[in-house]
Amino acid sequence: MSSTVELTKENFDQTVTENEFVLIDFWASWCGPCRMFAPVYEKAAQANPDLVFAKVDTEAQPELAQAFDIQSIPTLMIVRDQVAVFAQPGALPEAALADVIGQARKLDMDEVRKSIAAQQSGTQGE
């Protein structure tokens, strides 16, 4: 039984809105590195049952891949409180994925939002 959620354009917004921490794997069935990353991602999903692990099949959901400007796959994205806090192409090894999840868990989302607001207003936060 997979512990990951298949994201589509129909359920994407609801999934990201209703969950404060969502990891998204952008992948395709023809992609060798995607297939190698899949068991690592699945294992991380089982090790972190409090987080939502989702997958976007870029072949079946080209609009989502385009909306996030996905240039290469696999790409891992982490969304916290509806803010993308991490996006990186490439298949991560198990230890690196665990590290990224740990760092994302520690983020102070108030600080992240302040930083984004500062960037959007054209000023740099102190």
Short mmCIF file of C-alpha atoms in Angstrom, two decimals:
data_model
loop_
_atom_site.label_atom_id
_atom_site.label_comp_id
_atom_site.label_asym_id
_atom_site.label_seq_id
_atom_site.Cartn_x
_atom_site.Cartn_y
_atom_site.Cartn_z
CA MET A 1 0.00 0.00 0.00
CA SER A 2 1.48 3.31 -1.08
CA SER A 3 1.58 6.08 1.48
CA THR A 4 1.85 8.74 -1.23
CA VAL A 5 -0.99 10.77 -2.74
CA GLU A 6 -1.37 11.17 -6.50
CA LEU A 7 -1.86 14.88 -7.25
CA THR A 8 -3.92 16.09 -10.18
CA LYS A 9 -5.06 19.52 -11.20
CA GLU A 10 -8.40 18.60 -9.59
CA ASN A 11 -7.04 17.87 -6.08
CA PHE A 12 -3.79 19.88 -6.02
CA ASP A 13 -5.10 23.13 -4.49
CA GLN A 14 -7.18 21.31 -1.88
CA THR A 15 -4.25 19.08 -0.86
CA VAL A 16 -1.83 22.00 -0.50
CA THR A 17 -4.42 24.20 1.26
CA GLU A 18 -5.59 21.59 3.77
CA ASN A 19 -2.13 20.31 4.79
CA GLU A 20 0.55 22.45 6.35
CA PHE A 21 3.48 20.32 5.08
CA VAL A 22 3.39 18.70 1.64
CA LEU A 23 6.28 17.12 -0.27
CA ILE A 24 5.72 16.83 -4.00
CA ASP A 25 7.66 14.55 -6.34
CA PHE A 26 7.32 15.59 -9.99
CA TRP A 27 8.07 12.45 -12.04
CA ALA A 28 7.28 10.44 -15.18
CA SER A 29 7.14 6.70 -15.81
CA TRP A 30 9.77 6.85 -18.59
CA CYS A 31 12.30 8.64 -16.35
CA GLY A 32 15.03 6.30 -15.01
CA PRO A 33 16.15 8.60 -12.14
CA CYS A 34 12.46 9.01 -11.18
CA ARG A 35 12.09 5.24 -10.88
CA MET A 36 15.28 5.07 -8.77
CA PHE A 37 14.03 7.87 -6.48
CA ALA A 38 10.55 6.35 -6.02
CA PRO A 39 11.50 3.75 -3.34
CA VAL A 40 13.58 6.36 -1.45
CA TYR A 41 10.59 8.73 -1.49
CA GLU A 42 8.21 5.94 -0.44
CA LYS A 43 10.48 4.97 2.47
CA ALA A 44 10.64 8.62 3.61
CA ALA A 45 6.83 8.77 3.41
CA GLN A 46 6.55 5.75 5.69
CA ALA A 47 9.12 7.25 8.10
CA ASN A 48 7.22 10.58 8.28
CA PRO A 49 3.53 9.64 8.56
CA ASP A 50 2.64 13.13 9.83
CA LEU A 51 3.60 14.71 6.49
CA VAL A 52 1.82 14.50 3.15
CA PHE A 53 3.94 12.90 0.43
CA ALA A 54 2.47 13.53 -3.01
CA LYS A 55 3.44 12.70 -6.57
CA VAL A 56 2.68 14.53 -9.80
CA ASP A 57 2.93 12.47 -12.98
CA THR A 58 4.19 15.16 -15.36
CA GLU A 59 2.91 13.18 -18.37
CA ALA A 60 -0.64 12.94 -17.00
CA GLN A 61 -0.61 16.43 -15.43
CA PRO A 62 1.32 18.70 -17.84
CA GLU A 63 -0.56 21.78 -16.55
CA LEU A 64 0.83 21.28 -13.03
CA ALA A 65 4.36 20.73 -14.32
CA GLN A 66 4.05 23.87 -16.42
CA ALA A 67 2.53 25.90 -13.57
CA PHE A 68 5.59 25.15 -11.43
CA ASP A 69 8.04 25.57 -14.32
CA ILE A 70 9.37 22.04 -13.91
CA GLN A 71 12.35 21.82 -16.29
CA SER A 72 13.74 18.43 -15.32
CA ILE A 73 12.53 15.42 -13.40
CA PRO A 74 12.51 14.17 -10.81
CA THR A 75 11.98 17.48 -9.01
CA LEU A 76 11.21 17.54 -5.32
CA MET A 77 9.19 20.46 -3.96
CA ILE A 78 8.25 21.10 -0.35
CA VAL A 79 5.27 23.33 0.43
CA ARG A 80 4.71 24.55 3.98
CA ASP A 81 1.70 26.68 4.86
CA GLN A 82 1.03 27.08 1.12
CA VAL A 83 4.55 28.46 0.52
CA ALA A 84 7.07 26.56 -1.61
CA VAL A 85 10.12 26.44 0.68
CA PHE A 86 12.21 24.00 -1.36
CA ALA A 87 12.41 22.94 -4.99
CA GLN A 88 15.29 20.99 -6.47
CA PRO A 89 15.64 18.73 -9.48
CA GLY A 90 17.45 15.43 -9.19
CA ALA A 91 17.01 12.16 -7.33
CA LEU A 92 18.12 12.67 -3.73
CA PRO A 93 19.82 9.87 -1.81
CA GLU A 94 18.01 8.71 1.33
CA ALA A 95 20.22 10.67 3.76
CA ALA A 96 19.91 13.89 1.74
CA LEU A 97 16.13 13.57 1.57
CA ALA A 98 15.96 13.02 5.34
CA ASP A 99 18.16 16.09 5.84
CA VAL A 100 15.99 18.28 3.58
CA ILE A 101 12.84 17.13 5.43
CA GLY A 102 14.50 17.90 8.78
CA GLN A 103 15.52 21.38 7.63
CA ALA A 104 12.05 22.11 6.26
CA ARG A 105 10.49 20.98 9.56
CA LYS A 106 12.68 23.51 11.46
CA LEU A 107 11.81 26.50 9.30
CA ASP A 108 10.16 29.40 11.08
CA MET A 109 7.31 30.07 8.67
CA ASP A 110 6.72 33.56 10.09
CA GLU A 111 10.29 34.44 9.10
CA VAL A 112 9.82 32.85 5.67
CA ARG A 113 6.66 34.91 5.07
CA LYS A 114 8.44 38.11 6.22
CA SER A 115 11.28 37.38 3.81
CA ILE A 116 8.87 36.77 0.93
CA ALA A 117 6.96 39.96 1.73
CA ALA A 118 10.23 41.92 1.82
CA GLN A 119 11.28 40.49 -1.55
CA GLN A 120 7.90 41.26 -3.09
CA SER A 121 7.98 44.85 -1.86
CA GLY A 122 11.49 45.26 -3.25
CA THR A 123 13.16 45.77 0.14
CA GLN A 124 15.50 43.37 1.84
CA GLY A 125 14.63 42.32 5.37
CA GLU A 126 17.23 42.71 8.10
#
